[in-house]
PDB file of C-alpha atoms in Angstrom:
ATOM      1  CA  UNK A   1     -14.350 -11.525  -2.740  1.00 24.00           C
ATOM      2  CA  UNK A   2     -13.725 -10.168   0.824  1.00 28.00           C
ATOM      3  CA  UNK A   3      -9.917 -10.178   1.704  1.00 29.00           C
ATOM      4  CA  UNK A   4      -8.543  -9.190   5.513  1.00 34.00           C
ATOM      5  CA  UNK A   5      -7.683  -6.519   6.609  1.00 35.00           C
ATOM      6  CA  UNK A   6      -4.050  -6.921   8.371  1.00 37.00           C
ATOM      7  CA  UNK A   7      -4.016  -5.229  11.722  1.00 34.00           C
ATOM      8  CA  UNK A   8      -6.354  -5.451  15.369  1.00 33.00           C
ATOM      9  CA  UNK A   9      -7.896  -1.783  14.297  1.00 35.00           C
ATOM     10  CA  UNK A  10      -9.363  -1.907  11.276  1.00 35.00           C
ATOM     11  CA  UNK A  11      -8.011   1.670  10.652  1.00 36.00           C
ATOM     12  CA  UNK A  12      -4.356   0.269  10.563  1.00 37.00           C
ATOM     13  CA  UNK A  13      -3.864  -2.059   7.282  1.00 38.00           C
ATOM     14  CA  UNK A  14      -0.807  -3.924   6.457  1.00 40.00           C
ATOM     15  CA  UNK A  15      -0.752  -4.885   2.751  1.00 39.00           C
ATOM     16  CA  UNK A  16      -2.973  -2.366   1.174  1.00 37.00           C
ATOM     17  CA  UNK A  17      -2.813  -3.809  -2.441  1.00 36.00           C
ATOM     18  CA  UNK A  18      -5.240  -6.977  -0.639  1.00 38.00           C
ATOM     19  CA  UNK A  19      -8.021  -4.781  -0.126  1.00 37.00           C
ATOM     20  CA  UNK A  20     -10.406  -3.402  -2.349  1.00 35.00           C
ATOM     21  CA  UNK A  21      -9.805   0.300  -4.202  1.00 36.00           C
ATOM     22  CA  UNK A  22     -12.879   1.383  -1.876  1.00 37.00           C
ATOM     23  CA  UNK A  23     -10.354   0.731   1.129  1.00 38.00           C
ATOM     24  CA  UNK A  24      -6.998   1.722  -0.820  1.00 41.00           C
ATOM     25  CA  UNK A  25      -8.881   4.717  -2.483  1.00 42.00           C
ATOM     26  CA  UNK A  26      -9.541   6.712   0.460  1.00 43.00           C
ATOM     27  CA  UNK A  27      -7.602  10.021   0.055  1.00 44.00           C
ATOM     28  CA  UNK A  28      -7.240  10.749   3.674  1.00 52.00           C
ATOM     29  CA  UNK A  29      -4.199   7.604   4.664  1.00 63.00           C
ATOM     30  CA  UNK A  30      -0.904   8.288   7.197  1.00 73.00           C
ATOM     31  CA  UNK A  31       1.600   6.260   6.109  1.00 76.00           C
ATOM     32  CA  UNK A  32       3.757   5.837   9.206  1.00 83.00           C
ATOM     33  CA  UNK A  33       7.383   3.653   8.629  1.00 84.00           C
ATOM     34  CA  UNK A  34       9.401   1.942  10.977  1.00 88.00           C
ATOM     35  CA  UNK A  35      12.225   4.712  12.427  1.00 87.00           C
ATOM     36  CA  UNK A  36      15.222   2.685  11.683  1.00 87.00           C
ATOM     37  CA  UNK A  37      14.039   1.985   8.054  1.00 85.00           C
ATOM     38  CA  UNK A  38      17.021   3.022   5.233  1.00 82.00           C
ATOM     39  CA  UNK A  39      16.019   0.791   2.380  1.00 80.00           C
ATOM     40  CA  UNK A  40      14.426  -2.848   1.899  1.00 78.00           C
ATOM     41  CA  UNK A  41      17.856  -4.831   1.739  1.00 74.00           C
ATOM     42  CA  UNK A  42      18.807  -3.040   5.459  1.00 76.00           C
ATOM     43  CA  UNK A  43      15.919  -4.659   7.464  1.00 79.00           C
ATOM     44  CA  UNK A  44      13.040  -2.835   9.210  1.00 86.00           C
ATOM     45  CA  UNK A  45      10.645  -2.592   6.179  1.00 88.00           C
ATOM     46  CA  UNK A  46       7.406  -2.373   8.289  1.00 90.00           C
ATOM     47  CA  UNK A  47       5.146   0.501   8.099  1.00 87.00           C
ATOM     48  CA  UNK A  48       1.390   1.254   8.834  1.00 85.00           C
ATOM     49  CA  UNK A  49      -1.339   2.509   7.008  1.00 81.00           C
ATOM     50  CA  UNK A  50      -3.619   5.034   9.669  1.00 76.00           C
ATOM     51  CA  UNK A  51      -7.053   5.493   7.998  1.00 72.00           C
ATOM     52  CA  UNK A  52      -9.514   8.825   8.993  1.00 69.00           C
ATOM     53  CA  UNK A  53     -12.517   6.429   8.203  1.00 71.00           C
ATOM     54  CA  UNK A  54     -13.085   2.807   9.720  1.00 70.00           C
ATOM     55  CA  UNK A  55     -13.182  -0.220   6.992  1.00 73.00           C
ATOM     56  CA  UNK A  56     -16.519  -2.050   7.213  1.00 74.00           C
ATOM     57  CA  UNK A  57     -16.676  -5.847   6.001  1.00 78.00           C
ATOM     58  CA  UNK A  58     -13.721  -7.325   6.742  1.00 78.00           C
ATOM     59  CA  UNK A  59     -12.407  -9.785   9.088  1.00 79.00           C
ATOM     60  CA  UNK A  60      -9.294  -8.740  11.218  1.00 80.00           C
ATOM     61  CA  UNK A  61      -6.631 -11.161  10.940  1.00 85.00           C
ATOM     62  CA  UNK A  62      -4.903 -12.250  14.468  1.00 90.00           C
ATOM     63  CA  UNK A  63      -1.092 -11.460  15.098  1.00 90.00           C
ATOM     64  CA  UNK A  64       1.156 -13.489  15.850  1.00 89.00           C
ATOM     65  CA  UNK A  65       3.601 -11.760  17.922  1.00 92.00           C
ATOM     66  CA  UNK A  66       5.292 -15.158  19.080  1.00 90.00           C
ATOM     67  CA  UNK A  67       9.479 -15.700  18.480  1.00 88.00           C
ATOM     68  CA  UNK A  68      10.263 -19.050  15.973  1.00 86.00           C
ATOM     69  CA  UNK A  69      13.440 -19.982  16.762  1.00 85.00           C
ATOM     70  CA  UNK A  70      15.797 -21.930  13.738  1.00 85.00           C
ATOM     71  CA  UNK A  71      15.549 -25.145  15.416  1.00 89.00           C
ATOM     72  CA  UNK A  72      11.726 -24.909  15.519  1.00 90.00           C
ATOM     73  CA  UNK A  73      11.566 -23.921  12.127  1.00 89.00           C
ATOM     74  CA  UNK A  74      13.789 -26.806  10.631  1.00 89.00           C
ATOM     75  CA  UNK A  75      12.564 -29.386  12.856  1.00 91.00           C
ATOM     76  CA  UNK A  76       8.667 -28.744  12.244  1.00 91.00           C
ATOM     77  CA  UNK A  77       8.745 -26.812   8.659  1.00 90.00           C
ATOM     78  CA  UNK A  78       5.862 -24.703   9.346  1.00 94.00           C
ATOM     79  CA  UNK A  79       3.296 -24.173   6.126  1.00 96.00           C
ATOM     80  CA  UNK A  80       2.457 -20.331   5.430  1.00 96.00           C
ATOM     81  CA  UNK A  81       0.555 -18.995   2.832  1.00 96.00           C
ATOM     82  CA  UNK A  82       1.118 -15.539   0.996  1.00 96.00           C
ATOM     83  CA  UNK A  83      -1.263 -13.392  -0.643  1.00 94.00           C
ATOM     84  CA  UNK A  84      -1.120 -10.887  -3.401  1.00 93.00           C
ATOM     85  CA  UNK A  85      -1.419  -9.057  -6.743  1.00 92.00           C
ATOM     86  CA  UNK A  86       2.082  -9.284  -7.790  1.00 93.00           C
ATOM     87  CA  UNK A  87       3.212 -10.008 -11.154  1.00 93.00           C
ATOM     88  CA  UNK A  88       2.722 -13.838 -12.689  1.00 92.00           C
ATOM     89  CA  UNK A  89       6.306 -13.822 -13.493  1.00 89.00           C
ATOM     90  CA  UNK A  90       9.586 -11.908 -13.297  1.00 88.00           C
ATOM     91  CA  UNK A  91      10.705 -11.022 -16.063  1.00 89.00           C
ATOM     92  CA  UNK A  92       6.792 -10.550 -17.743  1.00 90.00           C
ATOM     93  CA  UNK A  93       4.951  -7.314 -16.880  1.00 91.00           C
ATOM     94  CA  UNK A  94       1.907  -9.137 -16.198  1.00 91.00           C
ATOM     95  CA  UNK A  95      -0.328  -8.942 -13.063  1.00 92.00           C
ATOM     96  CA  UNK A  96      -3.535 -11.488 -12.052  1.00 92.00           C
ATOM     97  CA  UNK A  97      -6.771 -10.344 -12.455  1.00 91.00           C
ATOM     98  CA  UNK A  98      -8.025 -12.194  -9.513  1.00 93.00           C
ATOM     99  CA  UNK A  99      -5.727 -12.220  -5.798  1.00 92.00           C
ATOM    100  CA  UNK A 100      -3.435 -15.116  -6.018  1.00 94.00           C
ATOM    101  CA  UNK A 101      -2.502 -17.062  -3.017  1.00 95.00           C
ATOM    102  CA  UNK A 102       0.221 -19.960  -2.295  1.00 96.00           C
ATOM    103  CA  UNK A 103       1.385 -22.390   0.166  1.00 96.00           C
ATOM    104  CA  UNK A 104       5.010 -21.999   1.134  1.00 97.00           C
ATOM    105  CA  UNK A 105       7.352 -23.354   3.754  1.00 97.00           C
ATOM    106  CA  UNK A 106       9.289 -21.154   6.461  1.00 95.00           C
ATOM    107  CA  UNK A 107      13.536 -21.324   6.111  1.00 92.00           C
ATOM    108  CA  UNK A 108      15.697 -21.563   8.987  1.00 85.00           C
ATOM    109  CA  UNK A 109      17.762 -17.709   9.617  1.00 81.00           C
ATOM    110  CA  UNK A 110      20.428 -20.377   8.955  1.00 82.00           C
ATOM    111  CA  UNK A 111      19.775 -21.979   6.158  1.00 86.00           C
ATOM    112  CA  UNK A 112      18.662 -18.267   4.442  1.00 86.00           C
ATOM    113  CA  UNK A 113      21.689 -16.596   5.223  1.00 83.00           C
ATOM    114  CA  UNK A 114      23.542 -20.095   3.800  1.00 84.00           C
ATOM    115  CA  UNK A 115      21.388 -18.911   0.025  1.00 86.00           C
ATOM    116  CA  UNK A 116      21.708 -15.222   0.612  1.00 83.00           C
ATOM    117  CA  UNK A 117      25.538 -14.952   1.484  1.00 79.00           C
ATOM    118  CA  UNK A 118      28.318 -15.165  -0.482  1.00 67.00           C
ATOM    119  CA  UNK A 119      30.486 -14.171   2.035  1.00 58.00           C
ATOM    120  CA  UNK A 120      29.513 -17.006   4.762  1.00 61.00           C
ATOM    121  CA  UNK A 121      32.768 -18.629   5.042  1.00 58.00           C
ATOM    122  CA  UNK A 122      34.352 -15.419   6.428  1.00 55.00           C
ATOM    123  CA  UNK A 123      30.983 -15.316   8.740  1.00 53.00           C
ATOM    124  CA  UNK A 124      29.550 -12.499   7.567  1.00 52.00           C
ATOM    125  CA  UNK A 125      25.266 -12.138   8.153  1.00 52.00           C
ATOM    126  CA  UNK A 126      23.397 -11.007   5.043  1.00 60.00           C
ATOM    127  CA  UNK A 127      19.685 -11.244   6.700  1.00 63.00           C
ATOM    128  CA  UNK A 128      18.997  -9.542  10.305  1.00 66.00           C
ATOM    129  CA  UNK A 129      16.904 -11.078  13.214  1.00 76.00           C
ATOM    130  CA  UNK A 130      14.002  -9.069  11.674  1.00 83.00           C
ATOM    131  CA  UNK A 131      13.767 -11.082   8.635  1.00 86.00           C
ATOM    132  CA  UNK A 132      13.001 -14.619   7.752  1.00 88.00           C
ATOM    133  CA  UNK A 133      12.825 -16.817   4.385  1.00 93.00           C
ATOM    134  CA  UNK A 134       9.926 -18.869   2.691  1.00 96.00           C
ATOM    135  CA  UNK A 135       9.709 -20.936  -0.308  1.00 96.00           C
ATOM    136  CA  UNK A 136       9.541 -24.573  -1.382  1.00 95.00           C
ATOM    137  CA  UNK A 137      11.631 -27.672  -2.035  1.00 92.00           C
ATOM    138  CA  UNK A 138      12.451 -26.683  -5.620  1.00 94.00           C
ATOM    139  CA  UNK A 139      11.686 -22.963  -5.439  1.00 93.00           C
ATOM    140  CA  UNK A 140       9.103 -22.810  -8.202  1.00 93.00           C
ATOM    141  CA  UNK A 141       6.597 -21.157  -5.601  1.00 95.00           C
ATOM    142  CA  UNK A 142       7.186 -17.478  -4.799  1.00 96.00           C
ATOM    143  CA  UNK A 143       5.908 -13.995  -4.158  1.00 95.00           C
ATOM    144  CA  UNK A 144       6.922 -11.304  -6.890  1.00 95.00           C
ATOM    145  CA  UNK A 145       7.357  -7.786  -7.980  1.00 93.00           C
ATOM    146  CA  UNK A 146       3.902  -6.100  -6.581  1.00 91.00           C
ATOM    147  CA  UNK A 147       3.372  -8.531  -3.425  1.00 93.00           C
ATOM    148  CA  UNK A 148       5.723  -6.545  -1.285  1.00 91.00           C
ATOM    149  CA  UNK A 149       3.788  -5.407   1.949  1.00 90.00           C
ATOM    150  CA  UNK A 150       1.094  -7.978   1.465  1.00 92.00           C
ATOM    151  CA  UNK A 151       1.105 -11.167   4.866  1.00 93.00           C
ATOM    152  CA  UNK A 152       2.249 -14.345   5.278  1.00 96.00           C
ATOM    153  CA  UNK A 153       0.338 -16.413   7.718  1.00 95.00           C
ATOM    154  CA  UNK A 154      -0.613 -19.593   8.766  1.00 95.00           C
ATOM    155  CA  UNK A 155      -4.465 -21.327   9.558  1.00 93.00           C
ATOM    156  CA  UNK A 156      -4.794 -22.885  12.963  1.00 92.00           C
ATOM    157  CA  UNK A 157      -6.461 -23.355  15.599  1.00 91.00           C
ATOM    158  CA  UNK A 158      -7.882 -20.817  17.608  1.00 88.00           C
ATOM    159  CA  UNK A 159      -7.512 -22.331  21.449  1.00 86.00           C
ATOM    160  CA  UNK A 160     -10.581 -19.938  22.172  1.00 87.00           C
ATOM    161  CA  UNK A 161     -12.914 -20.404  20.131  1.00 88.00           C
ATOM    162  CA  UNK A 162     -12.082 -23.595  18.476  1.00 91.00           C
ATOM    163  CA  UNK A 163     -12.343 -22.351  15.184  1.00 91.00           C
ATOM    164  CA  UNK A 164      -9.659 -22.428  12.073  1.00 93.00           C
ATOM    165  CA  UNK A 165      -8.113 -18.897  12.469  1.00 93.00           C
ATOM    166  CA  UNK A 166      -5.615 -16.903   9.864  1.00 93.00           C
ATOM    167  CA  UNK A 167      -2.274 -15.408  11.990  1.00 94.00           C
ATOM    168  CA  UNK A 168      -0.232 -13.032  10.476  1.00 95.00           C
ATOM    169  CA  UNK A 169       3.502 -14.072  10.981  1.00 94.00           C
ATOM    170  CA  UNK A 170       5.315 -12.038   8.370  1.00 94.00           C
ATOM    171  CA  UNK A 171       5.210  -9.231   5.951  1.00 93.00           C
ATOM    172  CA  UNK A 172       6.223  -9.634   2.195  1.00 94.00           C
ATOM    173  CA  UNK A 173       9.705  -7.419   1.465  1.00 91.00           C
ATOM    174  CA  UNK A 174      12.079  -8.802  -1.036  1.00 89.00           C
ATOM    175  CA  UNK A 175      14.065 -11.083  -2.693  1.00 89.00           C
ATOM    176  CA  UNK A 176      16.057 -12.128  -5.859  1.00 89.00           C
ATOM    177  CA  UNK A 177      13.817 -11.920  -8.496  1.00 90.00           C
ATOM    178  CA  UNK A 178      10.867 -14.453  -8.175  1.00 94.00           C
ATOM    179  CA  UNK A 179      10.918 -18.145  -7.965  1.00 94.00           C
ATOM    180  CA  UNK A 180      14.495 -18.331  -8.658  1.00 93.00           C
ATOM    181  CA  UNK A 181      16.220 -21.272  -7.385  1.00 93.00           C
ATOM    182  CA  UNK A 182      17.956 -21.261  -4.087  1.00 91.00           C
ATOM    183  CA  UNK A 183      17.141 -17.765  -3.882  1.00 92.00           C
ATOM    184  CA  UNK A 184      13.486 -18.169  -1.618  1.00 94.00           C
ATOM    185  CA  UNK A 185      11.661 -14.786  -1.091  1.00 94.00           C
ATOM    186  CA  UNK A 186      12.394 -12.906   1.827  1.00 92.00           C
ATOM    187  CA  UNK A 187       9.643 -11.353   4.575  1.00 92.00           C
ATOM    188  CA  UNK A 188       9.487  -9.030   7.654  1.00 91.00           C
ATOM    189  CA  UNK A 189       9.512 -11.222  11.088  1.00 90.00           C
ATOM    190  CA  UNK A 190       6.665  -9.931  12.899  1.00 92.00           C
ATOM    191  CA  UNK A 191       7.811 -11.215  15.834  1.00 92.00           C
ATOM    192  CA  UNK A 192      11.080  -8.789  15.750  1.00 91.00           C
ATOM    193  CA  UNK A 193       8.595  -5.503  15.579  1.00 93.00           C
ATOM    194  CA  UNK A 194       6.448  -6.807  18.537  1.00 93.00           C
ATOM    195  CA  UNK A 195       6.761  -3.183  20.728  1.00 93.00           C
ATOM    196  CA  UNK A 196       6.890  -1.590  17.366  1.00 91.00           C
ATOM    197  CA  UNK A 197       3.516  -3.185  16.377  1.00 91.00           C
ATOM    198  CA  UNK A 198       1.990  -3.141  20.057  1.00 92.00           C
ATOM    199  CA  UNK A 199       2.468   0.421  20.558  1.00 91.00           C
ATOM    200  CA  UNK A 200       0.771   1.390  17.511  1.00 86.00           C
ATOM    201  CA  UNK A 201      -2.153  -1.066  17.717  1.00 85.00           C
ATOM    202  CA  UNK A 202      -2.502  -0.668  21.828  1.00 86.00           C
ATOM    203  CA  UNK A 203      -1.671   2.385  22.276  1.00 86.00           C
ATOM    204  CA  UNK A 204      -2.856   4.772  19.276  1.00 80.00           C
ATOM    205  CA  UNK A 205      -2.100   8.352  19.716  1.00 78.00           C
ATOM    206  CA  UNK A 206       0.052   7.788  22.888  1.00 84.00           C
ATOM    207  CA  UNK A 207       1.724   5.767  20.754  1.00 87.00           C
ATOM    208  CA  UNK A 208       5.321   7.856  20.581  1.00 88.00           C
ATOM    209  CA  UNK A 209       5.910   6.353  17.060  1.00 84.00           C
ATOM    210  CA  UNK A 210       2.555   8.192  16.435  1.00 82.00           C
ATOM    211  CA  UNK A 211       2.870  11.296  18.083  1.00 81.00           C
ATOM    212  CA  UNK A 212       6.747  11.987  17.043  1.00 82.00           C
ATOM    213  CA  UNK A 213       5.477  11.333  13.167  1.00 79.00           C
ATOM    214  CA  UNK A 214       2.132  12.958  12.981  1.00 75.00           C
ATOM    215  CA  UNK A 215       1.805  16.755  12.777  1.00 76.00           C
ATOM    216  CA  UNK A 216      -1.198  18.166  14.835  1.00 76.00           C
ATOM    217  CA  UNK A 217      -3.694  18.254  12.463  1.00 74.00           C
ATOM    218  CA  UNK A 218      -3.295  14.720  11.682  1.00 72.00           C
ATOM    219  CA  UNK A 219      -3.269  13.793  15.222  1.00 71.00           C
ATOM    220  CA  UNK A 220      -6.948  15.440  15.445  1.00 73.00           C
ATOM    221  CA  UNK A 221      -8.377  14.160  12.167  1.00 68.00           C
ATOM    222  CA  UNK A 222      -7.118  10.546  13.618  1.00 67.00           C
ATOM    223  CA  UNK A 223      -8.814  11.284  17.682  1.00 64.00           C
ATOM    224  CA  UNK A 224     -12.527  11.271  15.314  1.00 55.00           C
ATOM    225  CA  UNK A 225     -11.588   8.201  13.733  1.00 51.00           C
ATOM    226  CA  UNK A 226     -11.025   4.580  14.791  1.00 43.00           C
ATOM    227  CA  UNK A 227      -7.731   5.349  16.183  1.00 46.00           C
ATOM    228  CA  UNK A 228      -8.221   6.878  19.166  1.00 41.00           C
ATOM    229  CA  UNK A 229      -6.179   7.937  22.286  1.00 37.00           C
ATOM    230  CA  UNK A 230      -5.917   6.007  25.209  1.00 37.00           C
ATOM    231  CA  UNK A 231      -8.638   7.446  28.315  1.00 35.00           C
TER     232      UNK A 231
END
């Protein structure tokens, strides 16, 4: 079974637990984290995964830097699907032998922060612009413990080429416990990282996100691989 690989260069993965060990296994990996990343529940839990080696056999999935806004969302209830390896259940250490995949529905900021807070009436915000929420009318469909990192994304058309297309619109972070009610798992907004993201994938080792975090030898390991400087 042949799973995407999360990213334009197929040397940057999102998600690593989707791809095979032959991909995950390689010892030579840059793990390189968003700079205003503290810890999941503060926001900015995005990082990339810069391989030495290219990843053969896979299909790239698009990204979808566009911005949802919260009337868009409630008005049209967008389906995603997630992805991963995560456990079965919460409270059971038990993981699938084969990758598991569900159909969810995106949440309003609105409606989130309405399940998340239990401060709202004194307007307090307990999800940032760079998250969003996804789950299902009763919340009996969630990711788990083991999914974080892994996409959410959406099939559609591709306007070029006419063909059914996967688009990466989230990341899998957090959330309270798995498939609990009125608690619906929570995910990175792509859209929120867009010159984060671009600058990595555009840009490579010009990249200042790249060439602030990298020490010198990495840089030059990286120039022979798929991630190249700009000419």
């Amino acid at each position: 079974m042949k799973t995407a690989c999360f990213g334009k260069s197929s040397s940057t993965i999102w998600g690593c637990r989707l791809l095979f060990s032959s991909v995950c296994g390689f010892s030579d990996r840059h793990y390189l984290r968003h700079p205003d990343f503290r810890s999941v529940g503060d926001g900015n839990d995005i990082a990339f995964i810069l391989l030495d080696e290219a990843v053969d056999d896979i299909t790239p999935v698009n990204i979808d830097w566009r911005e949802m806004t919260d009337d868009e969302v409630e008005s049209t209830k967008p389906v995603v699907n997630a992805c991963g390896w995560g456990r079965m259940k919460a409270r059971e250490d038990v993981y699938p032998k084969r990758l598991q995949c569900t159909q969810l529905n995106l949440l309003s900021g609105r409606l989130c922060n309405d399940l998340y807070n239990p401060y709202k009436e004194l307007g307090l915000i307990s999800h940032s612009d760079s998250e969003l929420c996804a789950s299902v009318s009763d919340y009996k469909k969630d990711t788990c413990y083991g999914d974080s990192g892994g996409p959410l994304f959406q099939i559609r058309m591709n306007s070029q080429t006419s063909k059914m297309e996967a688009y990466l619109v989230a990341i899998v972070s957090h959330g309270d416990r798995c498939a609990k009610r009125e608690k619906p798992g929570v995910y990175v907004r792509l859209s929120h990282f867009e010159h984060f993201g671009r600058c990595i994938l555009e840009d490579g080792l010009e990249c200042d996100y790249v060439s602030n975090f990298l020490t010198k030898h990495q840089k030059n390991k990286l120039k022979g691989g798929f991630l190249r400087a700009s000419p």
